Short mmCIF file of C-alpha atoms in Angstrom, two decimals:
data_model
loop_
_atom_site.label_atom_id
_atom_site.label_comp_id
_atom_site.label_asym_id
_atom_site.label_seq_id
_atom_site.Cartn_x
_atom_site.Cartn_y
_atom_site.Cartn_z
CA MET A 1 82.08 99.06 108.00
CA ALA A 2 81.57 99.16 104.28
CA VAL A 3 84.40 100.32 102.06
CA GLY A 4 83.77 104.00 101.47
CA GLY A 5 81.41 104.10 104.45
CA CYS A 6 81.74 106.26 107.51
CA ALA A 7 84.12 105.34 110.32
CA HIS A 8 82.29 107.77 112.62
CA PHE A 9 81.46 106.55 116.10
CA THR A 10 79.88 108.20 119.13
CA CYS A 11 80.70 107.18 122.70
CA SER A 12 77.50 106.03 124.40
CA GLN A 13 78.71 107.43 127.74
CA CYS A 14 80.10 110.91 126.98
CA LYS A 15 78.84 111.42 123.38
CA PHE A 16 82.38 112.17 122.09
CA GLN A 17 82.38 111.69 118.30
CA PHE A 18 85.48 110.10 116.76
CA CYS A 19 86.93 108.19 113.82
CA GLU A 20 87.17 104.45 114.45
CA GLY A 21 90.35 104.26 112.37
CA CYS A 22 92.53 106.84 114.15
CA ASN A 23 90.45 108.06 117.13
CA HIS A 24 90.63 111.68 115.90
CA GLU A 25 87.71 113.88 116.90
CA MET A 26 84.86 114.25 114.42
CA ILE A 27 84.18 117.98 114.19
CA THR A 28 80.78 119.40 113.37
CA LYS A 29 80.28 122.48 111.20
CA GLY A 30 80.85 125.64 113.19
CA LYS A 31 82.70 123.91 116.06
CA SER A 32 86.28 125.00 116.63
CA SER A 33 89.21 122.64 116.95
CA PRO A 34 92.98 123.25 117.05
CA GLN A 35 93.38 121.44 113.69
CA CYS A 36 90.72 123.51 111.92
CA ASN A 37 91.38 126.25 109.41
CA GLU A 38 89.15 128.61 107.41
CA ARG A 39 88.09 125.79 105.02
CA CYS A 40 86.55 123.84 107.91
CA ALA A 41 83.75 126.41 108.22
CA THR A 42 82.34 125.13 104.91
CA LYS A 43 82.50 121.44 105.87
CA GLY A 44 79.89 119.44 107.69
CA LEU A 45 80.93 116.63 110.02
CA HIS A 46 84.60 115.89 109.34
CA ALA A 47 87.87 114.81 110.92
CA HIS A 48 91.52 115.63 110.36
CA HIS A 49 92.72 112.08 109.75
CA PRO A 50 96.45 111.35 109.59
CA ARG A 51 97.55 109.98 106.20
CA HIS A 52 97.78 106.45 107.60
CA CYS A 53 94.23 106.31 109.01
CA LEU A 54 92.35 103.32 107.66
CA THR A 55 89.61 105.71 106.54
CA LEU A 56 92.08 107.06 103.96
CA THR A 57 94.08 103.91 103.16
CA ARG A 58 91.33 101.31 102.77
CA ASP A 59 90.58 102.27 99.18
CA TYR A 60 94.08 101.43 97.94
CA LYS A 61 94.53 98.16 96.06
CA GLN A 62 95.36 95.11 98.14
CA GLU A 63 98.66 94.75 96.27
CA ASP A 64 99.66 98.32 97.18
CA LEU A 65 98.87 97.82 100.87
CA GLU A 66 100.91 94.61 100.88
CA LYS A 67 103.74 96.42 99.04
CA LEU A 68 103.83 99.15 101.74
CA LEU A 69 104.02 96.55 104.51
CA ASN A 70 106.74 94.62 102.65
CA MET A 71 108.77 97.82 102.03
CA HIS A 72 108.95 98.33 105.79
CA LYS A 73 109.41 94.62 106.59
CA VAL A 74 106.18 94.44 108.60
CA PRO A 75 105.02 90.81 108.71
CA PHE A 76 101.43 89.96 107.85
CA GLU A 77 99.53 86.75 107.28
CA LYS A 78 98.16 85.95 103.82
CA THR A 79 97.80 82.19 103.80
CA ASN A 80 94.29 80.78 103.95
CA LEU A 81 93.60 77.86 106.22
CA PRO A 82 92.85 74.67 104.29
CA GLY A 83 89.14 74.34 103.55
CA VAL A 84 88.26 77.98 104.39
CA ALA A 85 86.12 79.32 101.54
CA ALA A 86 84.07 81.95 103.40
CA CYS A 87 85.20 85.06 105.30
CA THR A 88 85.67 84.44 109.02
CA ALA A 89 85.43 88.13 110.08
CA ILE A 90 82.83 88.80 112.76
CA VAL A 91 80.15 91.28 111.69
CA GLN A 92 76.91 92.53 113.20
CA ALA A 93 73.60 92.26 111.41
CA GLU A 94 70.22 93.65 112.40
CA VAL A 95 67.57 90.92 112.62
CA THR A 96 63.86 91.15 113.22
CA MET A 97 62.67 89.14 116.19
CA PRO A 98 59.31 87.27 116.29
CA ASP A 99 57.78 90.24 118.17
CA ASN A 100 58.97 92.56 115.32
CA SER A 101 61.60 94.19 117.51
CA LYS A 102 65.06 94.69 116.00
CA ARG A 103 68.24 93.26 117.48
CA LEU A 104 71.94 93.23 116.51
CA VAL A 105 73.39 89.74 116.23
CA ASP A 106 77.04 88.74 115.75
CA GLY A 107 77.91 86.36 112.96
CA HIS A 108 80.50 85.65 110.30
CA CYS A 109 80.73 87.78 107.16
CA ALA A 110 80.65 84.59 105.03
CA LYS A 111 81.54 86.35 101.75
CA ALA A 112 83.77 84.34 99.44
CA VAL A 113 87.51 84.20 100.13
CA THR A 114 89.47 84.60 96.91
CA GLY A 115 93.23 84.22 96.74
CA ASN A 116 95.49 84.37 99.77
CA GLN A 117 93.70 86.71 102.17
CA ALA A 118 94.18 85.01 105.55
CA GLY A 119 90.68 83.52 105.49
CA LEU A 120 88.98 86.88 104.88
CA CYS A 121 87.03 88.45 102.02
CA GLU A 122 88.78 91.26 100.15
CA LYS A 123 87.11 94.05 102.17
CA HIS A 124 88.00 92.57 105.58
CA TYR A 125 91.51 91.59 104.50
CA LYS A 126 92.20 95.15 103.32
CA LEU A 127 90.85 96.54 106.61
CA LYS A 128 93.18 94.17 108.46
CA LEU A 129 96.15 95.43 106.40
CA CYS A 130 95.13 99.07 106.98
CA LYS A 131 94.93 98.59 110.73
CA LEU A 132 98.41 97.05 110.65
CA ILE A 133 99.69 100.04 108.64
CA TYR A 134 98.19 102.43 111.22
CA ARG A 135 99.53 100.50 114.24
CA SER A 136 102.97 100.35 112.60
CA LYS A 137 102.83 104.12 111.92
CA LEU A 138 103.69 103.61 108.25
CA ASP A 139 103.35 106.54 105.87
CA PRO A 140 101.33 105.60 102.76
CA VAL A 141 103.07 108.37 100.79
CA ASP A 142 105.25 105.58 99.36
CA ILE A 143 102.24 104.10 97.52
CA MET A 144 100.42 107.36 96.79
CA GLU A 145 100.20 108.64 93.22
CA ASP A 146 101.80 112.03 92.53
CA TYR A 147 98.41 113.70 92.03
CA GLU A 148 97.29 112.40 95.47
CA ILE A 149 100.35 113.88 97.18
CA ILE A 150 99.87 117.23 95.42
CA ALA A 151 96.14 117.21 96.27
CA TRP A 152 97.03 116.52 99.93
CA PHE A 153 99.34 119.55 100.03
CA GLN A 154 96.84 121.76 98.22
CA GLY A 155 94.09 120.70 100.62
CA GLU A 156 96.00 120.79 103.91
CA TYR A 157 98.59 123.51 103.21
CA PRO A 158 97.46 125.54 100.18
CA SER A 159 100.06 128.30 100.64
CA ILE A 160 103.09 125.99 101.04
CA GLU A 161 105.63 125.73 98.22
CA PHE A 162 106.56 122.09 97.71
CA PRO A 163 108.79 120.21 95.24
CA LYS A 164 107.14 118.86 92.08
CA GLU A 165 109.46 115.90 91.36
CA ARG A 166 108.37 112.64 93.04
CA PRO A 167 111.52 111.69 95.03
CA ALA A 168 111.97 115.22 96.37
CA LEU A 169 108.23 115.54 97.01
CA ILE A 170 108.13 112.34 99.09
CA MET A 171 111.26 113.32 101.06
CA PHE A 172 109.83 116.79 101.68
CA MET A 173 106.51 115.38 102.86
CA LYS A 174 108.09 112.83 105.22
CA ALA A 175 110.56 115.37 106.65
CA ASN A 176 108.17 118.27 107.15
CA TYR A 177 104.80 116.56 107.68
CA PRO A 178 105.54 113.18 109.27
CA VAL A 179 102.87 110.67 110.20
CA LYS A 180 102.37 110.76 113.97
#
């Protein structure tokens, strides 16, 4: 999945549409869901991702993701193996066969590894960190900018009064709207 790309998947068996990051249902315009409100009627395909879904956290800087994991004492691997210069993440690529048919083939990403990223390119290393944040149920509010927190409240709960000072705002958010 490309950074900024869609994490939308559809089950080949039952056609359920969901986010790959958090497994929340992808809701189409006009379809009702318990999480939906009046603003959802104006949206196309969307999901109600928790704050720690990789769809929402993957665009943070690598340093901020590592900081969040360190704050909560969640171990993660950074060290590259000696001699590893290309990303070892498995990706799928569409190839054209001799008969001009298309086929998906597994292979390595092979983008350059820079710095200590556990043998992965920046994109795949950040995705690895985001998945660890989600599995550990960490709340990224600790690394969010004030304007992001305020925008979250204004988008999710426009009529709620919330504190404006950062420490009180973070405490209020964690106490009243915890990550599940």
